[in-house]
């Protein structure tokens, strides 16, 4: 192999690794976005149902008043807690993170294509890689107040590994 081929192979490996990392992040933030979105919707539906006066008027509750009182109390707690938890902002932040990581992943895929089809020399590939890495560094500055889910991180890792077979050199 020529020296130029060896040099582009080093960049190729870096791009492959970065592309998988971006896919992993996009997948992780997408799962979290969907999880929190569903939680928010469920809480809103629960609150709407249990706080409705027409539901309270149903005759079924006269037989099980303790259940209605419990649900009514939970609805009151939910009505107080939802604004404090500010899940809508968390959901928006998670959606933003997912979208940004998906865009980074797409940019790495384009760079990967260009390298695989010899459309770039080493210096061009490095320049493109640095550009994407700068954007990635900006995303890393965005913080989410959602705690890491170690189990989900591992699931995402395994999905990315199983979906991507490392290319032959």
PDB file of C-alpha atoms in Angstrom:
ATOM      1  CA  UNK A   1       0.000   0.000   0.000  1.00  0.00           C
ATOM      2  CA  UNK A   2       1.189   3.502  -0.691  1.00  0.00           C
ATOM      3  CA  UNK A   3       1.870   6.036   2.031  1.00  0.00           C
ATOM      4  CA  UNK A   4      -1.027   8.200   0.800  1.00  0.00           C
ATOM      5  CA  UNK A   5      -3.372   5.219   1.077  1.00  0.00           C
ATOM      6  CA  UNK A   6      -2.166   4.549   4.632  1.00  0.00           C
ATOM      7  CA  UNK A   7      -2.733   8.186   5.576  1.00  0.00           C
ATOM      8  CA  UNK A   8      -6.290   8.267   4.220  1.00  0.00           C
ATOM      9  CA  UNK A   9      -6.961   4.964   6.013  1.00  0.00           C
ATOM     10  CA  UNK A  10      -6.147   6.659   9.332  1.00  0.00           C
ATOM     11  CA  UNK A  11      -8.673   9.394   8.566  1.00  0.00           C
ATOM     12  CA  UNK A  12     -11.117   6.753   7.335  1.00  0.00           C
ATOM     13  CA  UNK A  13     -10.935   4.950  10.698  1.00  0.00           C
ATOM     14  CA  UNK A  14     -11.466   8.206  12.589  1.00  0.00           C
ATOM     15  CA  UNK A  15     -14.513   9.047  10.463  1.00  0.00           C
ATOM     16  CA  UNK A  16     -15.958   5.538  10.930  1.00  0.00           C
ATOM     17  CA  UNK A  17     -15.613   5.798  14.718  1.00  0.00           C
ATOM     18  CA  UNK A  18     -17.060   9.334  14.829  1.00  0.00           C
ATOM     19  CA  UNK A  19     -19.962   8.309  12.591  1.00  0.00           C
ATOM     20  CA  UNK A  20     -20.883   5.456  14.934  1.00  0.00           C
ATOM     21  CA  UNK A  21     -20.619   7.736  17.967  1.00  0.00           C
ATOM     22  CA  UNK A  22     -22.949  10.242  16.318  1.00  0.00           C
ATOM     23  CA  UNK A  23     -25.411   7.472  15.467  1.00  0.00           C
ATOM     24  CA  UNK A  24     -25.247   6.263  19.081  1.00  0.00           C
ATOM     25  CA  UNK A  25     -25.966   9.763  20.410  1.00  0.00           C
ATOM     26  CA  UNK A  26     -28.820  10.363  17.947  1.00  0.00           C
ATOM     27  CA  UNK A  27     -30.395   7.047  18.922  1.00  0.00           C
ATOM     28  CA  UNK A  28     -29.997   7.677  22.658  1.00  0.00           C
ATOM     29  CA  UNK A  29     -31.483  11.185  22.578  1.00  0.00           C
ATOM     30  CA  UNK A  30     -34.312   9.970  20.339  1.00  0.00           C
ATOM     31  CA  UNK A  31     -35.256   7.256  22.832  1.00  0.00           C
ATOM     32  CA  UNK A  32     -35.182   9.764  25.698  1.00  0.00           C
ATOM     33  CA  UNK A  33     -37.215  12.288  23.716  1.00  0.00           C
ATOM     34  CA  UNK A  34     -39.904   9.693  23.020  1.00  0.00           C
ATOM     35  CA  UNK A  35     -39.898   8.483  26.638  1.00  0.00           C
ATOM     36  CA  UNK A  36     -40.380  11.961  28.104  1.00  0.00           C
ATOM     37  CA  UNK A  37     -42.918  12.951  25.450  1.00  0.00           C
ATOM     38  CA  UNK A  38     -45.055   9.898  26.303  1.00  0.00           C
ATOM     39  CA  UNK A  39     -44.756  10.596  30.032  1.00  0.00           C
ATOM     40  CA  UNK A  40     -45.911  14.155  29.510  1.00  0.00           C
ATOM     41  CA  UNK A  41     -48.870  13.095  27.361  1.00  0.00           C
ATOM     42  CA  UNK A  42     -49.914  10.413  29.843  1.00  0.00           C
ATOM     43  CA  UNK A  43     -49.734  12.879  32.716  1.00  0.00           C
ATOM     44  CA  UNK A  44     -51.803  15.426  30.801  1.00  0.00           C
ATOM     45  CA  UNK A  45     -54.434  12.838  29.868  1.00  0.00           C
ATOM     46  CA  UNK A  46     -54.582  11.546  33.448  1.00  0.00           C
ATOM     47  CA  UNK A  47     -54.979  15.084  34.718  1.00  0.00           C
ATOM     48  CA  UNK A  48     -57.689  15.903  32.182  1.00  0.00           C
ATOM     49  CA  UNK A  49     -59.672  12.770  32.981  1.00  0.00           C
ATOM     50  CA  UNK A  50     -59.423  12.910  36.759  1.00  0.00           C
ATOM     51  CA  UNK A  51     -60.070  16.613  37.057  1.00  0.00           C
ATOM     52  CA  UNK A  52     -63.156  16.551  34.848  1.00  0.00           C
ATOM     53  CA  UNK A  53     -66.370  17.260  36.742  1.00  0.00           C
ATOM     54  CA  UNK A  54     -68.338  15.112  34.314  1.00  0.00           C
ATOM     55  CA  UNK A  55     -66.177  12.089  35.225  1.00  0.00           C
ATOM     56  CA  UNK A  56     -66.747  12.851  38.894  1.00  0.00           C
ATOM     57  CA  UNK A  57     -70.483  12.716  38.305  1.00  0.00           C
ATOM     58  CA  UNK A  58     -70.386   9.135  37.040  1.00  0.00           C
ATOM     59  CA  UNK A  59     -72.405   6.855  39.279  1.00  0.00           C
ATOM     60  CA  UNK A  60     -69.627   4.265  39.441  1.00  0.00           C
ATOM     61  CA  UNK A  61     -67.650   6.435  41.870  1.00  0.00           C
ATOM     62  CA  UNK A  62     -70.373   6.285  44.507  1.00  0.00           C
ATOM     63  CA  UNK A  63     -69.526   2.607  45.005  1.00  0.00           C
ATOM     64  CA  UNK A  64     -65.766   3.154  45.262  1.00  0.00           C
ATOM     65  CA  UNK A  65     -65.395   6.602  46.766  1.00  0.00           C
ATOM     66  CA  UNK A  66     -61.943   5.866  48.183  1.00  0.00           C
ATOM     67  CA  UNK A  67     -60.595   5.223  44.678  1.00  0.00           C
ATOM     68  CA  UNK A  68     -62.112   8.442  43.385  1.00  0.00           C
ATOM     69  CA  UNK A  69     -60.675  10.365  46.323  1.00  0.00           C
ATOM     70  CA  UNK A  70     -57.258   8.826  45.668  1.00  0.00           C
ATOM     71  CA  UNK A  71     -57.393   9.650  41.959  1.00  0.00           C
ATOM     72  CA  UNK A  72     -58.604  13.143  42.725  1.00  0.00           C
ATOM     73  CA  UNK A  73     -55.721  13.659  45.147  1.00  0.00           C
ATOM     74  CA  UNK A  74     -53.219  12.371  42.581  1.00  0.00           C
ATOM     75  CA  UNK A  75     -54.684  14.720  39.994  1.00  0.00           C
ATOM     76  CA  UNK A  76     -54.163  17.639  42.349  1.00  0.00           C
ATOM     77  CA  UNK A  77     -50.553  16.597  42.934  1.00  0.00           C
ATOM     78  CA  UNK A  78     -50.001  16.199  39.192  1.00  0.00           C
ATOM     79  CA  UNK A  79     -51.487  19.632  38.513  1.00  0.00           C
ATOM     80  CA  UNK A  80     -49.017  21.156  40.965  1.00  0.00           C
ATOM     81  CA  UNK A  81     -46.006  19.043  39.941  1.00  0.00           C
ATOM     82  CA  UNK A  82     -46.208  19.316  36.136  1.00  0.00           C
ATOM     83  CA  UNK A  83     -45.314  23.008  35.924  1.00  0.00           C
ATOM     84  CA  UNK A  84     -42.513  22.552  38.456  1.00  0.00           C
ATOM     85  CA  UNK A  85     -41.043  19.568  36.586  1.00  0.00           C
ATOM     86  CA  UNK A  86     -41.106  21.609  33.368  1.00  0.00           C
ATOM     87  CA  UNK A  87     -41.166  18.470  31.234  1.00  0.00           C
ATOM     88  CA  UNK A  88     -42.110  20.442  28.125  1.00  0.00           C
ATOM     89  CA  UNK A  89     -38.762  22.230  28.235  1.00  0.00           C
ATOM     90  CA  UNK A  90     -36.966  18.933  28.801  1.00  0.00           C
ATOM     91  CA  UNK A  91     -38.813  17.446  25.841  1.00  0.00           C
ATOM     92  CA  UNK A  92     -37.850  20.402  23.647  1.00  0.00           C
ATOM     93  CA  UNK A  93     -34.199  20.113  24.755  1.00  0.00           C
ATOM     94  CA  UNK A  94     -34.161  16.368  24.098  1.00  0.00           C
ATOM     95  CA  UNK A  95     -35.688  16.866  20.658  1.00  0.00           C
ATOM     96  CA  UNK A  96     -33.073  19.500  19.883  1.00  0.00           C
ATOM     97  CA  UNK A  97     -30.240  17.214  20.973  1.00  0.00           C
ATOM     98  CA  UNK A  98     -31.618  14.326  18.920  1.00  0.00           C
ATOM     99  CA  UNK A  99     -31.998  16.518  15.853  1.00  0.00           C
ATOM    100  CA  UNK A 100     -28.502  17.945  16.148  1.00  0.00           C
ATOM    101  CA  UNK A 101     -26.906  14.527  16.628  1.00  0.00           C
ATOM    102  CA  UNK A 102     -28.847  13.170  13.652  1.00  0.00           C
ATOM    103  CA  UNK A 103     -27.504  16.032  11.543  1.00  0.00           C
ATOM    104  CA  UNK A 104     -23.949  15.313  12.695  1.00  0.00           C
ATOM    105  CA  UNK A 105     -24.424  11.627  11.860  1.00  0.00           C
ATOM    106  CA  UNK A 106     -25.616  12.559   8.368  1.00  0.00           C
ATOM    107  CA  UNK A 107     -22.593  14.804   7.854  1.00  0.00           C
ATOM    108  CA  UNK A 108     -20.291  11.942   8.855  1.00  0.00           C
ATOM    109  CA  UNK A 109     -22.118   9.637   6.429  1.00  0.00           C
ATOM    110  CA  UNK A 110     -21.507  12.115   3.608  1.00  0.00           C
ATOM    111  CA  UNK A 111     -17.836  12.361   4.554  1.00  0.00           C
ATOM    112  CA  UNK A 112     -17.628   8.569   4.740  1.00  0.00           C
ATOM    113  CA  UNK A 113     -19.118   8.292   1.247  1.00  0.00           C
ATOM    114  CA  UNK A 114     -16.617  10.798  -0.132  1.00  0.00           C
ATOM    115  CA  UNK A 115     -13.691   8.931   1.434  1.00  0.00           C
ATOM    116  CA  UNK A 116     -14.931   5.522   0.286  1.00  0.00           C
ATOM    117  CA  UNK A 117     -15.305   6.795  -3.280  1.00  0.00           C
ATOM    118  CA  UNK A 118     -11.922   8.582  -3.251  1.00  0.00           C
ATOM    119  CA  UNK A 119     -13.531  11.965  -3.788  1.00  0.00           C
ATOM    120  CA  UNK A 120     -11.271  13.633  -1.211  1.00  0.00           C
ATOM    121  CA  UNK A 121      -7.563  13.568  -0.569  1.00  0.00           C
ATOM    122  CA  UNK A 122      -6.213  13.263   2.976  1.00  0.00           C
ATOM    123  CA  UNK A 123      -6.063  17.012   3.655  1.00  0.00           C
ATOM    124  CA  UNK A 124      -9.598  17.610   2.363  1.00  0.00           C
ATOM    125  CA  UNK A 125     -10.909  14.718   4.462  1.00  0.00           C
ATOM    126  CA  UNK A 126      -9.148  16.042   7.558  1.00  0.00           C
ATOM    127  CA  UNK A 127     -10.563  19.516   6.918  1.00  0.00           C
ATOM    128  CA  UNK A 128     -14.109  18.137   6.645  1.00  0.00           C
ATOM    129  CA  UNK A 129     -13.612  15.952   9.721  1.00  0.00           C
ATOM    130  CA  UNK A 130     -12.440  18.939  11.780  1.00  0.00           C
ATOM    131  CA  UNK A 131     -15.413  20.993  10.620  1.00  0.00           C
ATOM    132  CA  UNK A 132     -17.855  18.325  11.757  1.00  0.00           C
ATOM    133  CA  UNK A 133     -15.958  17.826  15.023  1.00  0.00           C
ATOM    134  CA  UNK A 134     -16.258  21.564  15.778  1.00  0.00           C
ATOM    135  CA  UNK A 135     -20.022  21.336  15.346  1.00  0.00           C
ATOM    136  CA  UNK A 136     -20.035  18.245  17.554  1.00  0.00           C
ATOM    137  CA  UNK A 137     -18.117  20.140  20.243  1.00  0.00           C
ATOM    138  CA  UNK A 138     -20.824  22.824  20.223  1.00  0.00           C
ATOM    139  CA  UNK A 139     -23.485  20.174  20.756  1.00  0.00           C
ATOM    140  CA  UNK A 140     -21.515  18.742  23.668  1.00  0.00           C
ATOM    141  CA  UNK A 141     -21.847  22.122  25.403  1.00  0.00           C
ATOM    142  CA  UNK A 142     -25.619  21.733  25.466  1.00  0.00           C
ATOM    143  CA  UNK A 143     -26.562  20.140  28.716  1.00  0.00           C
ATOM    144  CA  UNK A 144     -29.683  18.301  29.583  1.00  0.00           C
ATOM    145  CA  UNK A 145     -30.988  18.027  33.113  1.00  0.00           C
ATOM    146  CA  UNK A 146     -32.155  14.521  32.291  1.00  0.00           C
ATOM    147  CA  UNK A 147     -29.971  12.014  34.126  1.00  0.00           C
ATOM    148  CA  UNK A 148     -28.082   9.430  32.092  1.00  0.00           C
ATOM    149  CA  UNK A 149     -29.834   6.120  31.704  1.00  0.00           C
ATOM    150  CA  UNK A 150     -27.002   3.586  31.811  1.00  0.00           C
ATOM    151  CA  UNK A 151     -29.217   0.695  30.713  1.00  0.00           C
ATOM    152  CA  UNK A 152     -30.485   2.681  27.721  1.00  0.00           C
ATOM    153  CA  UNK A 153     -26.945   3.763  26.844  1.00  0.00           C
ATOM    154  CA  UNK A 154     -25.931   0.096  26.685  1.00  0.00           C
ATOM    155  CA  UNK A 155     -28.989  -0.790  24.575  1.00  0.00           C
ATOM    156  CA  UNK A 156     -28.127   1.983  22.114  1.00  0.00           C
ATOM    157  CA  UNK A 157     -24.518   0.865  21.980  1.00  0.00           C
ATOM    158  CA  UNK A 158     -25.538  -2.691  21.163  1.00  0.00           C
ATOM    159  CA  UNK A 159     -27.988  -1.513  18.485  1.00  0.00           C
ATOM    160  CA  UNK A 160     -25.330   0.590  16.792  1.00  0.00           C
ATOM    161  CA  UNK A 161     -22.802  -2.248  16.941  1.00  0.00           C
ATOM    162  CA  UNK A 162     -25.221  -4.794  15.532  1.00  0.00           C
ATOM    163  CA  UNK A 163     -26.391  -2.438  12.781  1.00  0.00           C
ATOM    164  CA  UNK A 164     -22.891  -1.535  11.619  1.00  0.00           C
ATOM    165  CA  UNK A 165     -20.332  -4.039  10.509  1.00  0.00           C
ATOM    166  CA  UNK A 166     -16.902  -2.485  10.409  1.00  0.00           C
ATOM    167  CA  UNK A 167     -15.810  -2.183   6.806  1.00  0.00           C
ATOM    168  CA  UNK A 168     -12.958  -4.293   5.533  1.00  0.00           C
ATOM    169  CA  UNK A 169      -9.671  -2.514   5.119  1.00  0.00           C
TER     170      UNK A 169
END
